[in-house]
mmCIF file of C-alpha atoms and ligand atoms in Angstrom:
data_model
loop_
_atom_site.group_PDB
_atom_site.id
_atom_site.type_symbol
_atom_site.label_atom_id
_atom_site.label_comp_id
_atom_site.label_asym_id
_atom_site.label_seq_id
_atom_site.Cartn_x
_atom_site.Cartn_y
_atom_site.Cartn_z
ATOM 1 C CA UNK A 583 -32.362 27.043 -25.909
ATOM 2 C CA UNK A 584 -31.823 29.942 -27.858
ATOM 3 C CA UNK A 585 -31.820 30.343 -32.292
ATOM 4 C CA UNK A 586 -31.074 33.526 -34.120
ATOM 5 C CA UNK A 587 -33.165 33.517 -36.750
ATOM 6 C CA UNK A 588 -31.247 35.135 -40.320
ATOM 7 C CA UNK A 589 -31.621 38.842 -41.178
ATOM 8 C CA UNK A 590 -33.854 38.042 -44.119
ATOM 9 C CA UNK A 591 -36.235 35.896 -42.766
ATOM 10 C CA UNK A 592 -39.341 36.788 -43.575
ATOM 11 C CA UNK A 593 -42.557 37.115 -41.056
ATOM 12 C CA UNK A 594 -44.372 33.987 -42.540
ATOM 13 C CA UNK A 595 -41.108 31.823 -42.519
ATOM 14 C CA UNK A 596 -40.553 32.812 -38.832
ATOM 15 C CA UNK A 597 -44.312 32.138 -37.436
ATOM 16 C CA UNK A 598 -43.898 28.710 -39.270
ATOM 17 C CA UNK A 599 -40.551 27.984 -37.265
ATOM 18 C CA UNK A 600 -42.677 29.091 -33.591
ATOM 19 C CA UNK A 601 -45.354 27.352 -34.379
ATOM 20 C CA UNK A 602 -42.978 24.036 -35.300
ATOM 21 C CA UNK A 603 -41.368 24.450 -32.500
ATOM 22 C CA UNK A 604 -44.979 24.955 -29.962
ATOM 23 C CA UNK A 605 -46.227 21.917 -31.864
ATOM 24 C CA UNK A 606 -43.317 20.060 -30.183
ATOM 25 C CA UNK A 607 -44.894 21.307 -26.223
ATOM 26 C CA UNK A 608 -42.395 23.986 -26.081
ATOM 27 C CA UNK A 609 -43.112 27.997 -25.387
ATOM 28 C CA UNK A 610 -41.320 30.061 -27.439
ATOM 29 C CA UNK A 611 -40.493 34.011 -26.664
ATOM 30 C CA UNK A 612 -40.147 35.962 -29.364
ATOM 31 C CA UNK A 613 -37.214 38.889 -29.256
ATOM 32 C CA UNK A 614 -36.970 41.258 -32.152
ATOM 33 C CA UNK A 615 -34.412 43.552 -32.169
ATOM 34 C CA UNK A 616 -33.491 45.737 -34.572
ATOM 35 C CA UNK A 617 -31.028 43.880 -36.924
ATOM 36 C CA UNK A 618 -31.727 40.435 -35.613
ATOM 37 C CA UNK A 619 -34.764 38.312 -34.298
ATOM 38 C CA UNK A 620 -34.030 35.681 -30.934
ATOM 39 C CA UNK A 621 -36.461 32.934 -30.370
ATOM 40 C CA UNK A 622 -36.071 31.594 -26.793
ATOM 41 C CA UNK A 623 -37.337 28.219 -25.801
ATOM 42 C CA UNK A 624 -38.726 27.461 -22.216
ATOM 43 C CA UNK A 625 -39.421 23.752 -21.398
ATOM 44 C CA UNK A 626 -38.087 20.605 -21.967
ATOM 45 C CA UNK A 627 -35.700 20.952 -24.826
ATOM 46 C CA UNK A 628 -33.776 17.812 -24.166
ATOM 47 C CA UNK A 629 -35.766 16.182 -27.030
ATOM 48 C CA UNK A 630 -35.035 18.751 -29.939
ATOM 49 C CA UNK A 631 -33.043 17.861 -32.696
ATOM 50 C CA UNK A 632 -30.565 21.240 -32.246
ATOM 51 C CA UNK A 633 -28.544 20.405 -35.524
ATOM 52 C CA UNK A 634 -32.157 20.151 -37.402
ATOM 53 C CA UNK A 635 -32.943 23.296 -36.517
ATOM 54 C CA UNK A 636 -29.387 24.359 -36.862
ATOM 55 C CA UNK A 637 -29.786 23.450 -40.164
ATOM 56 C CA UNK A 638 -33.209 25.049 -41.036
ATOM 57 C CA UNK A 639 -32.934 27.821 -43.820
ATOM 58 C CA UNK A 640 -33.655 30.514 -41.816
ATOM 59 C CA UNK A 641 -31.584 29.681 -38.623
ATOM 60 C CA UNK A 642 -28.344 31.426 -38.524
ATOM 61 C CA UNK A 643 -27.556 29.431 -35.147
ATOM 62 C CA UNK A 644 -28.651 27.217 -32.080
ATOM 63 C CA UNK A 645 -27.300 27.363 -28.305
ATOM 64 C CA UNK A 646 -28.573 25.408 -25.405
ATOM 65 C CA UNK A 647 -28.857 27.101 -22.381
ATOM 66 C CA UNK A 648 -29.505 23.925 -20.290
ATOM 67 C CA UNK A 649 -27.696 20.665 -20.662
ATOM 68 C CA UNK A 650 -29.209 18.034 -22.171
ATOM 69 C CA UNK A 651 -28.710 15.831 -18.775
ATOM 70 C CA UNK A 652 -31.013 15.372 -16.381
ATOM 71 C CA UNK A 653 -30.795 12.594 -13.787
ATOM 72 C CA UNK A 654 -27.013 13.166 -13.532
ATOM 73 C CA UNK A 655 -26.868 16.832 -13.364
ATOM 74 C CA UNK A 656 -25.711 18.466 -10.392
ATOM 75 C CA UNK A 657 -28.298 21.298 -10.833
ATOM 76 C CA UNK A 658 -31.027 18.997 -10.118
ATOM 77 C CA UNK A 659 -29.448 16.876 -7.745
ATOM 78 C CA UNK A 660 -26.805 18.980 -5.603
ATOM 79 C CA UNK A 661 -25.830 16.512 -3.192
ATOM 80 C CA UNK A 662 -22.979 13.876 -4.285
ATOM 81 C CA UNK A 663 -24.135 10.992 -4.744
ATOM 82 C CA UNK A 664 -22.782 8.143 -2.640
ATOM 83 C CA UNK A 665 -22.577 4.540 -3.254
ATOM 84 C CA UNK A 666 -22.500 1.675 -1.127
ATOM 85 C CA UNK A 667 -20.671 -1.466 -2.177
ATOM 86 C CA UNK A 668 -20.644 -4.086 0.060
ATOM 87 C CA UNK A 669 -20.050 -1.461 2.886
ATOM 88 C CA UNK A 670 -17.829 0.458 1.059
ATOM 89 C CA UNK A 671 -18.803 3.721 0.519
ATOM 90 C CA UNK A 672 -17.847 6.158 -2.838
ATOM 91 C CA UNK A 673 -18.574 9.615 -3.153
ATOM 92 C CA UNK A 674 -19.285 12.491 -1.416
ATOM 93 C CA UNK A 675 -15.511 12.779 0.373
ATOM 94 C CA UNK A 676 -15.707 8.838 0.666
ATOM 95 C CA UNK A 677 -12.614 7.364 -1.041
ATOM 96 C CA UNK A 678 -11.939 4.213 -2.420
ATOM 97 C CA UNK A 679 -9.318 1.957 -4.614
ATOM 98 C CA UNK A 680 -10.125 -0.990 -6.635
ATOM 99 C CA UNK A 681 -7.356 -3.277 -7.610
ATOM 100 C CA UNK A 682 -6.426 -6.579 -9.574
ATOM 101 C CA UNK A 683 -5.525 -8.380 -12.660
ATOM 102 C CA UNK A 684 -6.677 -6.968 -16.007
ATOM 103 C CA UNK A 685 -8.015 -10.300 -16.829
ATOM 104 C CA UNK A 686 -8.885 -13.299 -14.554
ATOM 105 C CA UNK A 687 -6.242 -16.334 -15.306
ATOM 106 C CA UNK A 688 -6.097 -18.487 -12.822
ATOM 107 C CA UNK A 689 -7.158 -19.284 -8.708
ATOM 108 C CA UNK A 690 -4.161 -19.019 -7.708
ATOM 109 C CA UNK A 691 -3.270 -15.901 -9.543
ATOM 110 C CA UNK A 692 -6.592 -13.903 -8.887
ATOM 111 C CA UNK A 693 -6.665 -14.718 -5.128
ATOM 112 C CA UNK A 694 -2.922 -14.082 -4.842
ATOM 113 C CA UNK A 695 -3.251 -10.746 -6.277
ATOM 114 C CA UNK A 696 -6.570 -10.014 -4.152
ATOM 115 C CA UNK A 697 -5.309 -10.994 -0.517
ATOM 116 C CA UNK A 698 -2.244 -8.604 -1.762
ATOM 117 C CA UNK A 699 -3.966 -5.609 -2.627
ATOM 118 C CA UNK A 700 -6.736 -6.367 0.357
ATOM 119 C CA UNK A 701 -3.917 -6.249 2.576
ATOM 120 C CA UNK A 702 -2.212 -2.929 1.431
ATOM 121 C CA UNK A 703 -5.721 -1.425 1.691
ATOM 122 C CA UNK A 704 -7.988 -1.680 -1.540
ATOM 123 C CA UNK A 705 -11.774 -2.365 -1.099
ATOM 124 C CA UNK A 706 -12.272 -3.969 -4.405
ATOM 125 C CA UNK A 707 -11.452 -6.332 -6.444
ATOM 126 C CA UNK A 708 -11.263 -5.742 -10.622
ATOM 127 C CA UNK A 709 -10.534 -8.911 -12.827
ATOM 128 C CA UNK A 710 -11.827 -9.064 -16.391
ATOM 129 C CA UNK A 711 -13.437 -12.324 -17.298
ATOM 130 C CA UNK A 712 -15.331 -11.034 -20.278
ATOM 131 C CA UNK A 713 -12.452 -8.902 -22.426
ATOM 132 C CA UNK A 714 -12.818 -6.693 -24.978
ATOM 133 C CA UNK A 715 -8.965 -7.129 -27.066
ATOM 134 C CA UNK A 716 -8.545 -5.550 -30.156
ATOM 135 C CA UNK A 717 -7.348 -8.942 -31.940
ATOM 136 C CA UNK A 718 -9.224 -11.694 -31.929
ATOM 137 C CA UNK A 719 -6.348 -13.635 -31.637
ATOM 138 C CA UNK A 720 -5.557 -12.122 -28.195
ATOM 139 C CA UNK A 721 -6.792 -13.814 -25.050
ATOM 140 C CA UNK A 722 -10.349 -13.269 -24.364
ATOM 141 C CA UNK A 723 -10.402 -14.387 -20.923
ATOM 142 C CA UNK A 724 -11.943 -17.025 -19.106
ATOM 143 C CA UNK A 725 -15.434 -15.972 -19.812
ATOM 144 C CA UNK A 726 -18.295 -17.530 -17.211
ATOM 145 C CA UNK A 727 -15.062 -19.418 -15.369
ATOM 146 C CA UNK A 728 -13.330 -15.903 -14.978
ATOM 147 C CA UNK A 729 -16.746 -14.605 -12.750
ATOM 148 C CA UNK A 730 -16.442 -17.630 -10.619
ATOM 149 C CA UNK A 731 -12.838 -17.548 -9.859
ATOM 150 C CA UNK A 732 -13.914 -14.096 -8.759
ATOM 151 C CA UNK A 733 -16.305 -14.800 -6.642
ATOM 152 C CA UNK A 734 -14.174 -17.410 -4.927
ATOM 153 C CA UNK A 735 -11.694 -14.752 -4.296
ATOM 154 C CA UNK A 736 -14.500 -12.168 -3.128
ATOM 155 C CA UNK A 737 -15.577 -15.703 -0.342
ATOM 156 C CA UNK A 738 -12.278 -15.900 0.242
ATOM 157 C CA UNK A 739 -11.284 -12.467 1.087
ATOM 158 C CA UNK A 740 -14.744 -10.252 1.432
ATOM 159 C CA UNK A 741 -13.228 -8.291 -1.312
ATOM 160 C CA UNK A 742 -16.520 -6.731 -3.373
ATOM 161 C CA UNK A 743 -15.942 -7.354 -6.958
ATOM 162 C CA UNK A 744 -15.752 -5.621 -10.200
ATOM 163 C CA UNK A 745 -15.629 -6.883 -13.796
ATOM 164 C CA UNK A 746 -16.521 -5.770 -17.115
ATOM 165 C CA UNK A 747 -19.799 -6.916 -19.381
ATOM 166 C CA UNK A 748 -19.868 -6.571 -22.882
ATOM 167 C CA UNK A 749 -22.741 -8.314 -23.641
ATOM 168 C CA UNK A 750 -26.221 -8.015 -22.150
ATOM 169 C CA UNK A 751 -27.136 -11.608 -22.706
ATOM 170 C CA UNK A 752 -24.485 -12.526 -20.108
ATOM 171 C CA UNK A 753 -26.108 -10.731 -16.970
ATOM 172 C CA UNK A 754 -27.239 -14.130 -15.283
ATOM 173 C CA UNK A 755 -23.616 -14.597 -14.859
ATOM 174 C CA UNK A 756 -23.212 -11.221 -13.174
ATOM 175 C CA UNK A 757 -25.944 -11.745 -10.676
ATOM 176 C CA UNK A 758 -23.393 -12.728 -7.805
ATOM 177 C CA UNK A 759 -21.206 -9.698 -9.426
ATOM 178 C CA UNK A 760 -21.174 -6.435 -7.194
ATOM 179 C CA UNK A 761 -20.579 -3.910 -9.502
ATOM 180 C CA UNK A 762 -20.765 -4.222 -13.567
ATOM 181 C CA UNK A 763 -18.476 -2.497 -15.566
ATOM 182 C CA UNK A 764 -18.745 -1.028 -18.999
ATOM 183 C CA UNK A 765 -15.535 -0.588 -20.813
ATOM 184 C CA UNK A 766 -14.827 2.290 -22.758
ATOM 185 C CA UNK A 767 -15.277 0.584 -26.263
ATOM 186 C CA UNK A 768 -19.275 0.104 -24.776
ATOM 187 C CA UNK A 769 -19.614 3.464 -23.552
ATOM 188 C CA UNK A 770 -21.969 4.177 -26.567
ATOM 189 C CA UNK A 771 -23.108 1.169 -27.012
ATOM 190 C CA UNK A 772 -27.007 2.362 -26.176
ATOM 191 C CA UNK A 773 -29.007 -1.199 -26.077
ATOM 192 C CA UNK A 774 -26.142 -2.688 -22.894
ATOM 193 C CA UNK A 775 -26.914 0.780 -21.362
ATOM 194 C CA UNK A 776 -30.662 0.402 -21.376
ATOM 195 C CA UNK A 777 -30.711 -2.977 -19.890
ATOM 196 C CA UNK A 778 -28.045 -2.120 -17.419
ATOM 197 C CA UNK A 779 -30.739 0.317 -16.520
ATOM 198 C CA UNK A 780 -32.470 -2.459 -14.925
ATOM 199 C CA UNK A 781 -30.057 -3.747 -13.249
ATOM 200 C CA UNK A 782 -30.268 -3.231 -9.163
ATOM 201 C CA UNK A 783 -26.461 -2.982 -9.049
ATOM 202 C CA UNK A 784 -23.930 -0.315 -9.294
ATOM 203 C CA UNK A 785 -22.273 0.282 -12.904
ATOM 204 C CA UNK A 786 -18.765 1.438 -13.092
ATOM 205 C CA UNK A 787 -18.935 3.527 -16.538
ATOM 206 C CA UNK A 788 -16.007 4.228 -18.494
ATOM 207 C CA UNK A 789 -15.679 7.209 -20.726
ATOM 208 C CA UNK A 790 -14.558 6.080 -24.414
ATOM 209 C CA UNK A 791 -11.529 7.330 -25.697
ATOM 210 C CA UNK A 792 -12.705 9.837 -28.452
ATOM 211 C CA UNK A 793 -15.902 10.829 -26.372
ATOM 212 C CA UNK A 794 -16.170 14.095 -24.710
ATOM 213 C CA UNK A 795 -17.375 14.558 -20.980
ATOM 214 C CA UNK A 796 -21.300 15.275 -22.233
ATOM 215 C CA UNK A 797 -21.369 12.286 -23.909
ATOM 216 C CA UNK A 798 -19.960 10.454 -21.101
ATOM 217 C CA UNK A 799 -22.937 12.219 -18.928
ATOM 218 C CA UNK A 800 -25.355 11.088 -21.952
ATOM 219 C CA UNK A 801 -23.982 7.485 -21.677
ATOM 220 C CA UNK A 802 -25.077 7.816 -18.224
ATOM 221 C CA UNK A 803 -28.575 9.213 -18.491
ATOM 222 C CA UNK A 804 -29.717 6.211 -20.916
ATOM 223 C CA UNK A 805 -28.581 4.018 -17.380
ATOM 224 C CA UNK A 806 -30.339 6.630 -15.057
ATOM 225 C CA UNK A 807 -33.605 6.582 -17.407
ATOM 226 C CA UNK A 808 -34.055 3.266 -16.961
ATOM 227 C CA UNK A 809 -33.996 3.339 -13.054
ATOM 228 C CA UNK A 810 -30.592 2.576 -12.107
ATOM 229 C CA UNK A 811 -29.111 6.003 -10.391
ATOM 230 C CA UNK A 812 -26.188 4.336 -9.116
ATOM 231 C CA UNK A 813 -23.162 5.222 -11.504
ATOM 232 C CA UNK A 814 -19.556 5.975 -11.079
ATOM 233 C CA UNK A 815 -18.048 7.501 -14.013
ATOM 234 C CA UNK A 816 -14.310 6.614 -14.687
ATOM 235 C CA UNK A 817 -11.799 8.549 -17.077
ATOM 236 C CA UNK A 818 -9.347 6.164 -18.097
ATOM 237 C CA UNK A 819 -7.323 8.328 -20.732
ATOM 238 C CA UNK A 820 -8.574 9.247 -24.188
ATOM 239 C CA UNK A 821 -6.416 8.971 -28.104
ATOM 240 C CA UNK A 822 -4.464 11.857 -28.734
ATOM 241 C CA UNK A 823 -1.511 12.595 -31.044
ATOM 242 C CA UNK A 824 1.012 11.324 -28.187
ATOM 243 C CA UNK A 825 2.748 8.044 -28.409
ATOM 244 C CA UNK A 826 4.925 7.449 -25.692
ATOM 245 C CA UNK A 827 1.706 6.744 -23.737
ATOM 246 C CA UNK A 828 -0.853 4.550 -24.276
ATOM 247 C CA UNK A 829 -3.763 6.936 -24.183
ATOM 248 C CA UNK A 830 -3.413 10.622 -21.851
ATOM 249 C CA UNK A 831 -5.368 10.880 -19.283
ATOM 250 C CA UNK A 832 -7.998 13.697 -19.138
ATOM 251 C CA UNK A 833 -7.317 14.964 -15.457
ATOM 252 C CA UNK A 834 -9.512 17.815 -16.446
ATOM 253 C CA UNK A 835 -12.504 15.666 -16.162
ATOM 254 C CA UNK A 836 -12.557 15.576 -12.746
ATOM 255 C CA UNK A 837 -12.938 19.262 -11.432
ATOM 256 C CA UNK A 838 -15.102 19.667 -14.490
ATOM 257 C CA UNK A 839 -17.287 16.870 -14.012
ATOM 258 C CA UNK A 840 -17.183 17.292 -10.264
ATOM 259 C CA UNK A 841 -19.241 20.439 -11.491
ATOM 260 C CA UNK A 842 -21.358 18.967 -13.572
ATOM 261 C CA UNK A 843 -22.536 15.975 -11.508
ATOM 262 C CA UNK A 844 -22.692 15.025 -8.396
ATOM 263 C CA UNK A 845 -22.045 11.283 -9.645
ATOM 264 C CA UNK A 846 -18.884 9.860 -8.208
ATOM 265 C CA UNK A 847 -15.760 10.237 -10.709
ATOM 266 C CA UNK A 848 -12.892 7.725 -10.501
ATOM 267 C CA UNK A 849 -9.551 7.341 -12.201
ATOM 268 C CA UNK A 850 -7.652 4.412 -14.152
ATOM 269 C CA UNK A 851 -3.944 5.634 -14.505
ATOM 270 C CA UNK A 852 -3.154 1.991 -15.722
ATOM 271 C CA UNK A 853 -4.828 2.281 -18.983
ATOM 272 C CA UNK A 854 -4.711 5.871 -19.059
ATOM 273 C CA UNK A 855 -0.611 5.895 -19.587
ATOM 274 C CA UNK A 856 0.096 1.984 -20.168
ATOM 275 C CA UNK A 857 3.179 1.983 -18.966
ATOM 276 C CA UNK A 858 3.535 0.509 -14.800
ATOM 277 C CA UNK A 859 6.437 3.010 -13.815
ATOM 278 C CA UNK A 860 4.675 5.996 -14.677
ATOM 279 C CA UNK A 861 1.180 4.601 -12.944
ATOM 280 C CA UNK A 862 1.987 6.093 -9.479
ATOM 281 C CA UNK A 863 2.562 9.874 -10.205
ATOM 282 C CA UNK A 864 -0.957 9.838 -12.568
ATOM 283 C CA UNK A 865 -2.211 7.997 -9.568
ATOM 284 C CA UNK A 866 -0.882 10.261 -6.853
ATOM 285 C CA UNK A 867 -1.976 13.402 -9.085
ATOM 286 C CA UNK A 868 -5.860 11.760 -9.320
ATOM 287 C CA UNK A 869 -5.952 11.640 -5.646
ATOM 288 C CA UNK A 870 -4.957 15.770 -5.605
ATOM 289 C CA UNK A 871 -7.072 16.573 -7.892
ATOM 290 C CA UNK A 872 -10.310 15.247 -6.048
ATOM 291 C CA UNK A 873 -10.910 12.041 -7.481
ATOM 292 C CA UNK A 874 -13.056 9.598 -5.680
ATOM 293 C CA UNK A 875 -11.401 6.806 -6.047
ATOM 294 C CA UNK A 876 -8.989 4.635 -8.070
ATOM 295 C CA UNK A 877 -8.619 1.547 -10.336
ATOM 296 C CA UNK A 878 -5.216 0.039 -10.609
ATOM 297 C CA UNK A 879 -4.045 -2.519 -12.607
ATOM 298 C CA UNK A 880 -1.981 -5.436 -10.289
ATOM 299 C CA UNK A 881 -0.567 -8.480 -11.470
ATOM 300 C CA UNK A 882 1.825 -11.111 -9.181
ATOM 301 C CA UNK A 883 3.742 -11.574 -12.494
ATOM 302 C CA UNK A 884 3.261 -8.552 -14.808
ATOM 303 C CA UNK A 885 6.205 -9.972 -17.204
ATOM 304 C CA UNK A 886 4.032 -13.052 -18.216
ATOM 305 C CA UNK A 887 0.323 -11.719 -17.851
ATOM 306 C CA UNK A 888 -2.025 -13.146 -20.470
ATOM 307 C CA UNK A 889 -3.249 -9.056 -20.788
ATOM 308 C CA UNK A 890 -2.041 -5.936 -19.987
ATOM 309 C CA UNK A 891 1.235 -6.999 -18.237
ATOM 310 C CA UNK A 892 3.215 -2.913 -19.614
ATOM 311 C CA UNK A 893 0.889 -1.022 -16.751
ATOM 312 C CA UNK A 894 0.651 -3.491 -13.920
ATOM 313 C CA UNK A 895 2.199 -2.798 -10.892
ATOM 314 C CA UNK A 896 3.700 -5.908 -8.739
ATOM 315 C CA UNK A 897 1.788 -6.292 -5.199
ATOM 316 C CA UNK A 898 4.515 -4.364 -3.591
ATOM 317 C CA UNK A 899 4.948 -1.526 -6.300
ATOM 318 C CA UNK A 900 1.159 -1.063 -5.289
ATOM 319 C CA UNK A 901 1.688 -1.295 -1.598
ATOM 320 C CA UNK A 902 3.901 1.755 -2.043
ATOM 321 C CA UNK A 903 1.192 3.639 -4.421
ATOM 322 C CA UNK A 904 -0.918 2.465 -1.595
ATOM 323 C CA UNK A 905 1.001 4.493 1.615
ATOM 324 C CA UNK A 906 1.193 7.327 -1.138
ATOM 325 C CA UNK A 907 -2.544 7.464 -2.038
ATOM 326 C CA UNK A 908 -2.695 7.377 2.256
ATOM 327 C CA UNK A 909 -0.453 10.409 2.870
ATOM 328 C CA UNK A 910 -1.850 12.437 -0.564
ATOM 329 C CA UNK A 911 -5.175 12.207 1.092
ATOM 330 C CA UNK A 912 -3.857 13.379 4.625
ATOM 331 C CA UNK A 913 -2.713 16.552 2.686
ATOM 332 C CA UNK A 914 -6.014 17.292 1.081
ATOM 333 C CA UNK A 915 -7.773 16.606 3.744
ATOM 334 C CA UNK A 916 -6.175 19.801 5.303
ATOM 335 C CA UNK A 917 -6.935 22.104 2.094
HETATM 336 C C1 LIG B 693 -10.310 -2.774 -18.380
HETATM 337 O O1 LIG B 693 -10.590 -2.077 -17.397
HETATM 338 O O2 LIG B 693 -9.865 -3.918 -18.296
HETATM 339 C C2 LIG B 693 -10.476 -2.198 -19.725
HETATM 340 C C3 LIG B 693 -10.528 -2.974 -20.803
HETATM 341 O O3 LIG B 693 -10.550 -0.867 -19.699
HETATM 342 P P1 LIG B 693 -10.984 0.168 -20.842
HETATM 343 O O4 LIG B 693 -12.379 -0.208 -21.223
HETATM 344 O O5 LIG B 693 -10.873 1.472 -20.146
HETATM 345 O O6 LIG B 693 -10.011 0.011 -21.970
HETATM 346 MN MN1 LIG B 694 -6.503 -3.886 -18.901
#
């Protein structure tokens, strides 16, 4: 980390600011030039308040040199990470889609829709049991009965499964649950993080729609502290201006993130656009682009799904997506 201290600072006022700043275990290197004095910090600057000193009287500015990421950056940690899900593997070149419901309604809907997607060649299983629905008038889903009409669909088909927590005082009910998900409202929400630090069990994290990439990496480090280095970052489409889509989705953050960390990175068209018939070309463009895998929205009866029913696909729009994901990655594969 680097500040410029201002022109007029005096001698006094800048030996005040290095010793401030050695008080907090950092060395500082002093640069004086001949219109303008640098004072570089070496050590761990992850803890330092930058828009404090930003703001001290005698700073003219602040840049970090490092990132403020640890655990989940790729300079520390070259090698992709890959995760194992019930013999799945994500990550490093390994591939994978999860599909299903947006919410959990019913057995026969959720296992319908999972022996469907199983057999056009997903690996997981999504349903929401625990939703997070901007009215509270909106369904809510089935709660603790959504996670075990999951699980009977994961016995029944040896699908892994994937559903979203928004509370951490439900994790008893997640302990049969193979990966957690945290939506993007919860991306900041700091407390879930921590405790889903503890969790033995991968965490599907999904950026928030106003958040920026670092603060999707920061989101991540509060899980990593805690123990739990087994994240998959998703960008499911953040707010802009645009309203013929639901949300528009960031493609950007996978070649940029794919830099940054070597966690896997994953894409949700579904929410990303909202609308099924454009789903497939975000989806097709994902897989180009490098993404590790996929999360797809699939309903047997979009027209009269309790959530969600604009961006599902049928089973057999997704068994098409499905054959195009297969011959996308054949192409890239040769790049
Ligand atoms: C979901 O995946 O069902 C969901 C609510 O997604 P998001 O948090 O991205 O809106
Ligand atoms: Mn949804």
């Amino acid at each position: 980390m680097i500040a410029v201290i201002k022109p007029e600072a005096t001698e006094q006022q800048i030996e005040g600011l290095v010793s401030w700043f050695q008080a907090r275990g950092l060395k500082t290197h002093l640069s004086e030039g001949e219109f303008q004095t640098i004072i570089g910090l070496i050590g761990d600057t992850s803890k330092v308040d930058v828009d404090l000193v930003e703001g001290l009287d005698i700073v003219e500015s602040v840049k970090r040199i490092s990132e403020p990421f640890k655990s989940a950056n790729r300079k520390f940690h070259p090698r992709d990470t890959v995760i194992e899900i019930g013999g799945y593997k994500i990550g490093g070149g390994n591939f994978q889609v999860i599909a299903g419901p947006c919410s959990v309604e019913s057995p026969d809907q959720i296992i319908s829709v999972a022996e469907s997607v199983k057999a056009s060649g997903a690996a997981l299983l999504r349903g929401g049991a625990f939703k997070p629905r901007t009215s509270p008038y909106a369904f809510q889903g089935l709660r603790s009965e959504g996670i075990e009409l999951l699980l009977e669909a994961k016995a029944r088909t040896g699908m892994p499964i994937v559903t979203e927590i928004m509370n951490a005082v439900h994790l008893p009910l997640f302990e049969h649950v193979d990966v957690i998900q945290v939506g993007a409202r919860n991306m900041q929400n700091f407390e879930l993080l921590k405790e889903l630090g503890q969790v033995k069990k991968p965490i599907l994290l999904k950026r928030g729609y106003a958040n920026t990439l670092q603060e999707l990496l920061m989101s991540a480090e509060y899980i990593m502290a805690e123990g739990n280095k087994d994240i998959i970052l998703c960008e499911r489409g953040i707010r802009t201006f645009e309203t013929y889509t639901r949300n528009t989705l960031d493609l950007s953050a996978v070649p940029v993130l794919r830099d940054l960390t070597h966690l896997p990175v994953i894409i949700d068209p579904s929410h990303a656009i909202g609308v099924s018939r454009y789903v497939k070309s975000l989806a097709l463009a994902a897989v180009a682009c490098g993404a590790d895998g996929l999360i797809i929205e699939v309903h047997n009866d979009p027209q009269n799904a309790a959530c969600d029913g604009a961006q599902s696909l049928t089973p057999e729009q997704f068994a098409d997506l499905a054959e195009g994901i297969r011959r996308i990655r054949k192409v890239i594969e040769t790049l």
